[in-house]
Short mmCIF file of C-alpha atoms in Angstrom, two decimals:
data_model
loop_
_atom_site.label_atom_id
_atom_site.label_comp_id
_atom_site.label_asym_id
_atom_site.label_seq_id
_atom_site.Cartn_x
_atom_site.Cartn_y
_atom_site.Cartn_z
CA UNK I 1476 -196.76 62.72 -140.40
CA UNK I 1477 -195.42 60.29 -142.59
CA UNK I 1478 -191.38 61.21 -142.19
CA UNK I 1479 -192.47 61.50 -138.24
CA UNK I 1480 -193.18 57.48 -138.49
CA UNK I 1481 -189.51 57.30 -140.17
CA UNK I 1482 -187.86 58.82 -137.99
CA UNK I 1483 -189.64 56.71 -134.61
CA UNK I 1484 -189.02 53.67 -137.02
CA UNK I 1485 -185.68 54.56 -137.58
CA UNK I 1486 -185.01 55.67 -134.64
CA UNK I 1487 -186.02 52.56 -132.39
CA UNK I 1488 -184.02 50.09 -134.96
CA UNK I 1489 -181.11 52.25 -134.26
CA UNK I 1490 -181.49 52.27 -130.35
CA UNK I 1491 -182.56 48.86 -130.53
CA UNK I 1492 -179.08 47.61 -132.06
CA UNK I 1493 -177.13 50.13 -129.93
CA UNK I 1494 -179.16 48.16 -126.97
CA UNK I 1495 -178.08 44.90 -127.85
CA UNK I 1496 -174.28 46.05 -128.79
CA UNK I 1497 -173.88 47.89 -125.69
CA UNK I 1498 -175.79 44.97 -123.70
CA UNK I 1499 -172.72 42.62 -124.95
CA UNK I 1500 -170.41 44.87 -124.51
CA UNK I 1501 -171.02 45.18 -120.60
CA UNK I 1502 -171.64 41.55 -120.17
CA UNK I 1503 -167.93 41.14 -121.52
CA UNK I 1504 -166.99 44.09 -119.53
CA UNK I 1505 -168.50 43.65 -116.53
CA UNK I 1506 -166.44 39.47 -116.53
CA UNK I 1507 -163.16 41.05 -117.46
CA UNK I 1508 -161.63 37.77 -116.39
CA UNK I 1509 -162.10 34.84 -115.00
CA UNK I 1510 -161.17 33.04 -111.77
CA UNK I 1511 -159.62 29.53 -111.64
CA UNK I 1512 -162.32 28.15 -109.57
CA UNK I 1513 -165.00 29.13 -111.90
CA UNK I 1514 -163.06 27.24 -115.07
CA UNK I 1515 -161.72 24.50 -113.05
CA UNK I 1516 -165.73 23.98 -112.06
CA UNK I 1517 -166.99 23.60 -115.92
CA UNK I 1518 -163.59 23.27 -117.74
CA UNK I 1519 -165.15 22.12 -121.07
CA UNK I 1520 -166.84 25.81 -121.64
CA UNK I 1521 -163.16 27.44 -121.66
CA UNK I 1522 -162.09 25.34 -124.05
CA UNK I 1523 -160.15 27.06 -126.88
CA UNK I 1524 -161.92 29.86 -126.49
CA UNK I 1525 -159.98 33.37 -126.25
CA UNK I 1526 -160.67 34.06 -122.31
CA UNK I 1527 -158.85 35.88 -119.52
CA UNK I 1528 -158.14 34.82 -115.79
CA UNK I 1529 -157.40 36.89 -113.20
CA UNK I 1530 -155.57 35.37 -110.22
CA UNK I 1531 -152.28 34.98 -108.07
CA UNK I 1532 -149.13 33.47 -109.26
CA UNK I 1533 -148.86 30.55 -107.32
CA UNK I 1534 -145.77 30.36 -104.99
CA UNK I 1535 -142.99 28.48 -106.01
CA UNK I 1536 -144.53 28.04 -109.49
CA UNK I 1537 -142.95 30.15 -111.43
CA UNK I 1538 -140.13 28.80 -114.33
CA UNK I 1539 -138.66 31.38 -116.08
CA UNK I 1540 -135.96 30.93 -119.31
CA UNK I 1541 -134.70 34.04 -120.06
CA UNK I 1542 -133.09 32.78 -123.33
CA UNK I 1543 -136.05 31.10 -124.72
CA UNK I 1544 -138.44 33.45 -123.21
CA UNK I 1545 -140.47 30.87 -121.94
CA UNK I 1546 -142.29 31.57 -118.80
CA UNK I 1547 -144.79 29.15 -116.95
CA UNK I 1548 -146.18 29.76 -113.46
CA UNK I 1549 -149.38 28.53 -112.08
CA UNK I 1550 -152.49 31.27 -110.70
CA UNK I 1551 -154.51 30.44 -107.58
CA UNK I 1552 -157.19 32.18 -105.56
CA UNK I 1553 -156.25 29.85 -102.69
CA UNK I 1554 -153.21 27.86 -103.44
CA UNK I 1555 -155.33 24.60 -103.68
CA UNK I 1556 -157.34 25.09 -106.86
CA UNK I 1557 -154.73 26.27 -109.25
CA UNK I 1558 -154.11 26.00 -113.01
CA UNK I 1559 -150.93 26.22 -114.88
CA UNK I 1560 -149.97 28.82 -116.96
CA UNK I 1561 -147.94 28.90 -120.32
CA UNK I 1562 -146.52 31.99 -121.79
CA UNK I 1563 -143.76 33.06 -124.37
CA UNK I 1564 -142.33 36.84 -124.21
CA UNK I 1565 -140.80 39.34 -122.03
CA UNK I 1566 -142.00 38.94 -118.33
CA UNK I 1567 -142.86 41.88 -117.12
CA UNK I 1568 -140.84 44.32 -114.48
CA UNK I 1569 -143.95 44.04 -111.70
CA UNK I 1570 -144.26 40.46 -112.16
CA UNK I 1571 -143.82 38.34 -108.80
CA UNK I 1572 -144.70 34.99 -106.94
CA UNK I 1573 -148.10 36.29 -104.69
CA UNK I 1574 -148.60 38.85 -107.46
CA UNK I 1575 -152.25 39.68 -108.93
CA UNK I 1576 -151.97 38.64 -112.64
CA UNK I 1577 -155.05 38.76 -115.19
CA UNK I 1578 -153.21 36.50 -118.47
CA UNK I 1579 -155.75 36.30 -121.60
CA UNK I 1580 -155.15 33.21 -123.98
CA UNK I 1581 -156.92 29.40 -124.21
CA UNK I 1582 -157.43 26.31 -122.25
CA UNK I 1583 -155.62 23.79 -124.35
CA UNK I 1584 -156.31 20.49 -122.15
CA UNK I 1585 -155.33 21.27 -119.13
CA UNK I 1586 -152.74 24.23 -119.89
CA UNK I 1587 -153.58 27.44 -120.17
CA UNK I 1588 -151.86 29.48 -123.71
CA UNK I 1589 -151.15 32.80 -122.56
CA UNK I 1590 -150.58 35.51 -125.19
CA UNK I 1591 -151.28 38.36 -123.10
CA UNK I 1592 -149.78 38.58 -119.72
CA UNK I 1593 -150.92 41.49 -117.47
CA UNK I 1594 -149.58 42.40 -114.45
CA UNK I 1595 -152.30 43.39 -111.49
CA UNK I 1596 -151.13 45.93 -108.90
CA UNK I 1597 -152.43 46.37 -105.16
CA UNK I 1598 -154.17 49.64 -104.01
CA UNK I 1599 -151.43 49.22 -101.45
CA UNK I 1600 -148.20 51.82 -101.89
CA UNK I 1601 -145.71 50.96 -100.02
CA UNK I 1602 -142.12 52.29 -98.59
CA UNK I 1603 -140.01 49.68 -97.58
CA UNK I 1604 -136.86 49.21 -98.98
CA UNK I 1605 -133.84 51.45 -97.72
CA UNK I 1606 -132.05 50.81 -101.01
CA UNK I 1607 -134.17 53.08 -103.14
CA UNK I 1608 -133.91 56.00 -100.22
CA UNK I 1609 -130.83 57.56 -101.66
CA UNK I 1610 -132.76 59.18 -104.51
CA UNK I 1611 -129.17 60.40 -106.02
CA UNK I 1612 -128.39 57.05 -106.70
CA UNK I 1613 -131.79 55.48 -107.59
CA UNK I 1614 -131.89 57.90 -110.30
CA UNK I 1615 -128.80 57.46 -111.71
CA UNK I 1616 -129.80 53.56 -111.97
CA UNK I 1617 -132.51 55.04 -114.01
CA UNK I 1618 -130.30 56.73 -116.89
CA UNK I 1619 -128.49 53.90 -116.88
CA UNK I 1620 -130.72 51.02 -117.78
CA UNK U 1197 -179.18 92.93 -120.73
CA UNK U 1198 -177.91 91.06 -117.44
CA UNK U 1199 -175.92 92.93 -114.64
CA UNK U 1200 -172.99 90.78 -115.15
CA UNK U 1201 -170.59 94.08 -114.81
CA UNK U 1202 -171.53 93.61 -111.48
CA UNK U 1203 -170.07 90.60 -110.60
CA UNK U 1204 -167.46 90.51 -112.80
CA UNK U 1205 -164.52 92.92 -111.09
CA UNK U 1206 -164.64 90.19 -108.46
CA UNK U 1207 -164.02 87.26 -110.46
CA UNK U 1208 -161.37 89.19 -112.23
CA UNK U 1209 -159.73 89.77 -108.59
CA UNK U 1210 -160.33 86.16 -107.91
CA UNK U 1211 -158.40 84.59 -111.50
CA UNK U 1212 -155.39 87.39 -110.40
CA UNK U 1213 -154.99 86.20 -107.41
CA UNK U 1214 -155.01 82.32 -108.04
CA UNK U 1215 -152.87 82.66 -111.06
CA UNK U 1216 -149.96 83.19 -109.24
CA UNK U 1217 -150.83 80.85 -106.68
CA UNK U 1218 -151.93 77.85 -108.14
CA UNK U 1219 -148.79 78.03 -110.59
CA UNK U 1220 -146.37 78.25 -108.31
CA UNK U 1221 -147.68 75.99 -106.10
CA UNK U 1222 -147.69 73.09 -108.84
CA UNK U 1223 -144.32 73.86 -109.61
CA UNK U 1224 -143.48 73.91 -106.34
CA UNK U 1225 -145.24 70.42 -106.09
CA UNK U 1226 -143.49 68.95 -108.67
CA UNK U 1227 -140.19 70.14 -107.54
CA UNK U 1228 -141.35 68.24 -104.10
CA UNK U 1229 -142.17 65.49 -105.89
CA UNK U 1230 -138.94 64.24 -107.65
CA UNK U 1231 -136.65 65.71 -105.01
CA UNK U 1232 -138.34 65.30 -101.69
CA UNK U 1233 -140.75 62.21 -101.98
CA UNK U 1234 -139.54 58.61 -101.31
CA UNK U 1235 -139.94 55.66 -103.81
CA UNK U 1236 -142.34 53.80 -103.51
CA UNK U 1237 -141.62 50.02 -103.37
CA UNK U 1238 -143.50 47.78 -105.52
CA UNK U 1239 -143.39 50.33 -108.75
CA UNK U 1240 -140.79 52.36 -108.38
CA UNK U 1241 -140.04 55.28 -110.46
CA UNK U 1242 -143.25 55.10 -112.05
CA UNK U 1243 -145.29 55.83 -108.97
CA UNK U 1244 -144.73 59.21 -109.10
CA UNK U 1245 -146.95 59.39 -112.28
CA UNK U 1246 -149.96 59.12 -109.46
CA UNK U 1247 -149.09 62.87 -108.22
CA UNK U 1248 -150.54 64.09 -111.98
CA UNK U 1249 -153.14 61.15 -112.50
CA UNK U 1250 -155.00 61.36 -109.67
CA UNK U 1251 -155.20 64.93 -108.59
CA UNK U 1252 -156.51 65.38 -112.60
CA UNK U 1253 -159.08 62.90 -111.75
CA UNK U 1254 -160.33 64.70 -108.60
CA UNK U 1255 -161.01 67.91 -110.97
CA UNK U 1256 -162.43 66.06 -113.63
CA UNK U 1257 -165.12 64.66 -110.88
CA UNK U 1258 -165.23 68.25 -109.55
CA UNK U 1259 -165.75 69.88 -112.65
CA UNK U 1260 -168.34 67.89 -114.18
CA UNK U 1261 -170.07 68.17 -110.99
CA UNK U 1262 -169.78 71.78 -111.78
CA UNK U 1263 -170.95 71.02 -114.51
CA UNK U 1264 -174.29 68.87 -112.97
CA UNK U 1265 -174.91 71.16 -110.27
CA UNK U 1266 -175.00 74.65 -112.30
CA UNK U 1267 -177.03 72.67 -115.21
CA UNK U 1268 -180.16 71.99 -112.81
CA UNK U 1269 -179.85 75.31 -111.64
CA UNK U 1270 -180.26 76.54 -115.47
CA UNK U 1271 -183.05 74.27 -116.09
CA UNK U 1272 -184.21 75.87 -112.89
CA UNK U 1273 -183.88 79.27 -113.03
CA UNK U 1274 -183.43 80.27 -116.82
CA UNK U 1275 -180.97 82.45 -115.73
CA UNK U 1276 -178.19 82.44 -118.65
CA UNK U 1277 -175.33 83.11 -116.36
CA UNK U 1278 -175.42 79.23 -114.74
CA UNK U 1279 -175.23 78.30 -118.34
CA UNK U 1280 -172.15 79.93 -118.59
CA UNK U 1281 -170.61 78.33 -115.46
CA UNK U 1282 -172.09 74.70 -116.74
CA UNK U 1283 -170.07 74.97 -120.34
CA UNK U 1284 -167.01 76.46 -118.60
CA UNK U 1285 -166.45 74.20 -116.36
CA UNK U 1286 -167.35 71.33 -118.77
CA UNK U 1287 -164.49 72.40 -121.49
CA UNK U 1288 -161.97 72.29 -118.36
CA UNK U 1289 -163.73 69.40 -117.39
CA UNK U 1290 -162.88 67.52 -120.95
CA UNK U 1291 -159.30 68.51 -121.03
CA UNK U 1292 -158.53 67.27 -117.55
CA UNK U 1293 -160.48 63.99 -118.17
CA UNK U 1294 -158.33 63.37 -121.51
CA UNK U 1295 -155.37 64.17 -119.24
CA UNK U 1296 -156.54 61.07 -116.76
CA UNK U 1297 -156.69 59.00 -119.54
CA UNK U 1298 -153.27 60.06 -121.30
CA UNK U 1299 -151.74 60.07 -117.74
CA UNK U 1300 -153.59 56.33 -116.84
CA UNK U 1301 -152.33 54.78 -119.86
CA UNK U 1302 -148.35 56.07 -119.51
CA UNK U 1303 -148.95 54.73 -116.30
CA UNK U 1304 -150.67 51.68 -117.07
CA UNK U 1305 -147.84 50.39 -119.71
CA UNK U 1306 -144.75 49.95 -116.99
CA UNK U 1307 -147.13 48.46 -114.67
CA UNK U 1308 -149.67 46.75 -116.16
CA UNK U 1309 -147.66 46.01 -119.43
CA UNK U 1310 -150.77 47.63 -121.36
CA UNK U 1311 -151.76 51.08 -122.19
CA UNK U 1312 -155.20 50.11 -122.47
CA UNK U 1313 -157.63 47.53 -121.71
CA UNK U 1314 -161.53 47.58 -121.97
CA UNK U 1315 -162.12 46.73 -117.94
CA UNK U 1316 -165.22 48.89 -116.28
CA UNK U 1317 -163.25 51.33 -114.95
CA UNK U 1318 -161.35 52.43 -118.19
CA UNK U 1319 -164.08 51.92 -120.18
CA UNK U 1320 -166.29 54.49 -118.62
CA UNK U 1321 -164.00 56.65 -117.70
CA UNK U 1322 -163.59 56.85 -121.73
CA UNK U 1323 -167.26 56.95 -121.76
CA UNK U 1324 -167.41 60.44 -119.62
CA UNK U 1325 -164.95 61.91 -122.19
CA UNK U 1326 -167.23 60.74 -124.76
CA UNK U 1327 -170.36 62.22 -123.67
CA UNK U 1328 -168.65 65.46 -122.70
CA UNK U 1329 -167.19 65.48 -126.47
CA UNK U 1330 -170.65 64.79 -127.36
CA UNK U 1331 -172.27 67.74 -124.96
CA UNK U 1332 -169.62 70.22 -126.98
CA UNK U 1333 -170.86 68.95 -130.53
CA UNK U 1334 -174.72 69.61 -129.45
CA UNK U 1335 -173.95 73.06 -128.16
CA UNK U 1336 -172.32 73.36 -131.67
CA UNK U 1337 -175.16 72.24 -134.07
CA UNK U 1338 -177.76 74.20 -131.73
CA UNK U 1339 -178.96 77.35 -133.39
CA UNK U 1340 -180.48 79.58 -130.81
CA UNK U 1341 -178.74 80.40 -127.20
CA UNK U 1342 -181.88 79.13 -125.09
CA UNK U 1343 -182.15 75.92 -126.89
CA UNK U 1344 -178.64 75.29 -127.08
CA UNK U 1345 -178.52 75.81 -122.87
CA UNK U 1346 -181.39 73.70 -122.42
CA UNK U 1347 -180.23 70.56 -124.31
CA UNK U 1348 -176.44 71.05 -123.09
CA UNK U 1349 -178.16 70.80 -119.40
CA UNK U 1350 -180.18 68.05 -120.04
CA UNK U 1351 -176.75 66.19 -121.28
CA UNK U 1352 -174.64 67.24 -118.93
CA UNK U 1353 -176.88 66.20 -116.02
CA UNK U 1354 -177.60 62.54 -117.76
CA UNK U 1355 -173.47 62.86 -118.73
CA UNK U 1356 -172.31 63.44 -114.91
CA UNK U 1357 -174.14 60.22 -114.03
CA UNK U 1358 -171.31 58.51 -115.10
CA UNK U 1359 -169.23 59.48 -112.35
CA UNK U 1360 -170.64 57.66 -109.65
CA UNK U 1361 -170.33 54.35 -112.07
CA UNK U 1362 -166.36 55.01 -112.40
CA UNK U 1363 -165.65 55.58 -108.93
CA UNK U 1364 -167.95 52.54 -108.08
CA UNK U 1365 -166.59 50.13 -110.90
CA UNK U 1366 -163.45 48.72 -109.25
CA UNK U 1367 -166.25 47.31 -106.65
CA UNK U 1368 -168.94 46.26 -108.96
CA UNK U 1369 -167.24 44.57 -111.55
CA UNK U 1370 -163.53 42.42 -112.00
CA UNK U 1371 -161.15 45.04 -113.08
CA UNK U 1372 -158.10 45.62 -114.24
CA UNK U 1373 -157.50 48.73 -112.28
CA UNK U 1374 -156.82 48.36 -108.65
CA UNK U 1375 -159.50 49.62 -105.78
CA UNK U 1376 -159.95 52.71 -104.42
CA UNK U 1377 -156.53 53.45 -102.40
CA UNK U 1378 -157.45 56.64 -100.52
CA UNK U 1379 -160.93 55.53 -99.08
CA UNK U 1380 -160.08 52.04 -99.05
CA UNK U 1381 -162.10 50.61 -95.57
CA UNK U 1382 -160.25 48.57 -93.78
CA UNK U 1383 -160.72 45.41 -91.59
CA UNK U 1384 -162.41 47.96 -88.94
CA UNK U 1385 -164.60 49.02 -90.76
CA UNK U 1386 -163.56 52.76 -91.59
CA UNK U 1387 -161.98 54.42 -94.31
CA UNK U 1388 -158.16 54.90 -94.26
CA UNK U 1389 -155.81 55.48 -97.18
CA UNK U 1390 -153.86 52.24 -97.71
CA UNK U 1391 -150.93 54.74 -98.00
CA UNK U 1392 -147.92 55.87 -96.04
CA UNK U 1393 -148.15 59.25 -94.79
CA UNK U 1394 -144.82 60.65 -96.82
CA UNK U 1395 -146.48 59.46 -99.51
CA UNK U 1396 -150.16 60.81 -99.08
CA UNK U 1397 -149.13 63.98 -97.75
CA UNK U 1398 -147.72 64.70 -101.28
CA UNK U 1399 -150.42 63.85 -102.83
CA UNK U 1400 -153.06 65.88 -100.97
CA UNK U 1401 -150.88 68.98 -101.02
CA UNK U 1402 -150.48 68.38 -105.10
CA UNK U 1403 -154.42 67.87 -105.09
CA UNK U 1404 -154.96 71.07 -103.58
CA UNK U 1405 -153.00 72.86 -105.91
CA UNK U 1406 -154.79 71.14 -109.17
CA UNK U 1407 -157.70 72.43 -107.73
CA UNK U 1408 -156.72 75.58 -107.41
CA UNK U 1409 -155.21 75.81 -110.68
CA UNK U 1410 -158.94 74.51 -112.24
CA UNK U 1411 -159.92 77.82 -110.33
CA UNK U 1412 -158.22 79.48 -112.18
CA UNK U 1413 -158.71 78.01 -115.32
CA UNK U 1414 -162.76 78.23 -114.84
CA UNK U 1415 -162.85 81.92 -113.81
CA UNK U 1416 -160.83 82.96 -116.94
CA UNK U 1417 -162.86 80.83 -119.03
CA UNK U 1418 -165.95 82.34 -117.33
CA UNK U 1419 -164.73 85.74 -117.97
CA UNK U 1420 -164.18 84.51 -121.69
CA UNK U 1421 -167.43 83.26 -122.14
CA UNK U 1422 -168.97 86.79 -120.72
CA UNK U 1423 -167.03 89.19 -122.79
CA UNK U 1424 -168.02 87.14 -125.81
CA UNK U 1425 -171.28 87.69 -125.35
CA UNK U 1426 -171.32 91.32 -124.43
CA UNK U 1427 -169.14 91.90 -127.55
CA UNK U 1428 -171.72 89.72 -129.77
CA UNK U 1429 -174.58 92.02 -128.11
CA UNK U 1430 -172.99 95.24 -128.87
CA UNK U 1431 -172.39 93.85 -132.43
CA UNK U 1432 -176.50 92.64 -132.91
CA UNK U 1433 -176.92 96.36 -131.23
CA UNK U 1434 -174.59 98.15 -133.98
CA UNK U 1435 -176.06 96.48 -136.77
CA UNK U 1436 -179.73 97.27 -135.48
CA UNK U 1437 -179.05 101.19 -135.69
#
């Protein structure tokens, strides 16, 4: 009887903590990022604290120095609210003005520090340019690069 | 102890017939798919990684529903034959579902610029091939057939649950991963793939053949399963004379 109550006892703290772990873990996963409304709304929350935002790269916005790697662009949900965006590295390949970007770093003032940039992509395929048709040749671009 | 024999000729039949078939056709399909397919516009090259990644995740769902529907029908019926299917199907099962996440995260590095990230729909898509690893490692530490085929059922019913939280995830929660492309609804109302048709066609075709290559791979495994255990009876029989 005795090692019966050890076991429930054990048992329970055991569920109990993988409760709680697992009940922080969705919270963070279910708010995988951000949107710039909801910062822009309470800004002093985000501040300097690791966070990602998902959003659009605003039109227009983007600066990109290919020597210095220094990128900056601003996201937008509706090209009113928008916040800029501060990032050093490679930009990626998919990476576009209108383009779904999620970018985890910190609010510092009004900037955001981005040291991950990730690149969103549509459930949308597409076939539109004639360029890429000629497969020949749009593989041989391939084994170039 | 069971008439088995009976049924087995049949499925032998069956896994001769869709060997051939279901092998050729994927190579066939993947011939199709670098020669005859356009490229697609936004990702390029790297589209054509969807051909293998979603077609594996269309077994894994079917498989594991294999998996659901033939565990009820143990806990139903006792019969040890559904068992059989349920673990069969769940080891193809856990192979194709590692290959959706190998396949997601090749995929997920050119155009994300990640290979992973904990959003919903990665995350329990990781969490199936958990619990599936999990379902192998009870059936391993169980000691006697009956119990082991009652607890696997249990888990693999509670374990399939999961499925319905992937495929709903990209609409639940902010993700990562994009929406659902081939039942996306539209501003009608109804459900159209947000797809060109040279590109769909393709991919239905490939589907097709995937599943009939986990055919295949669940009536030899099937067969497997049976001939161990009418070798292991005629063993216990041998050593009771």
């Amino acid at each position: 009887m005795k090692t019966t109550y050890k076991f429930l006892i054990g048992g329970l703290i055991i569920f109990a903590v993988l409760a709680a772990i697992s009940f922080q873990g969705i919270q963070e996963m279910t708010v995988f990022f951000h949107t710039p409304a909801e910062i822009l709304k309470t800004p002093d929350e985000f501040q300097d604290k690791t966070i990602r935002i998902g959003a659009l790269v605003q039109a227009g916005s983007v600066k990109w120095d290919a020597k210095t790697l220094e990128l900056s662009f601003n996201v937008t949900e509706d090209s009113q609210q928008f916040i800029p965006v501060s990032y050093q590295g490679v930009k990626p390949d998919m990476f576009r003005e209108g383009q779904g970007v999620v970018v985890e770093g910190k609010m510092q003032g009004e900037i955001f520090q981005a040291q991950q940039l990730l690149v969103k992509h549509s459930e949308e395929y597409k076939i539109e340019s004639k360029e890429h048709q000629d497969k020949k040749e749009y593989y041989k671009t391939l084994s170039d690069s | 102890m069971r008439e088995n024999k009976k049924e087995t000729p049949l499925m032998m039949r069956w896994t001769k017939i869709l060997e051939p078939i279901s092998i050729i056709s994927l190579l066939g399909c993947g011939i199709w798919i670098f020669m005859g397919t356009p490229i697609e516009t936004e990702m390029g090259f790297s589209q054509k990684i969807m051909y293998l990644h979603v077609p594996t995740v269309i077994v894994t769902y079917l498989a594991f529903f294999v998996v659901f529907a033939f565990s009820i029908a143990y806990l139903w019926k006792r019969d040890m034959m559904f068992d059989q299917v349920a673990k069969s199907s769940a080891e193809v099962g856990l192979i194709f579902c590692g290959l959706v996440l190998v396949t997601g995260a090749i995929w997920g590095k050119p155009t994300w610029g990640t290979y992973w990230v904990w959003d919903a729909r990665l995350t329990t898509t990781l969490l199936l091939f958990l619990i599936f690893a999990g379902y192998f490692l009870l059936r391993a530490f169980a000691t006697d057939r009956e119990r082991e085929a009652r607890l696997a059922s249990v888990l693999g019913i509670i374990g399939f649950l999961d499925i319905p939280i992937i495929h709903k995830s990209v609409e639940w929660w902010r993700t990562l991963h994009q929406p659902t492309t081939l039942l996306k609804v539209n501003e009608a109302g109804e459900a159209k793939p947000a797809m060109p048709m040279d590109l769909l066609l393709p991919l239905l075709v490939t589907m097709l053949a995937m599943l009939l290559f986990y055919g295949y791979l669940l009536f030899l495994r099937i067969q497997m399963e049976e001939r161990y255990h009418v070798l292991q009876e005629t063993i216990v029989k041998k050593e009771g004379a």
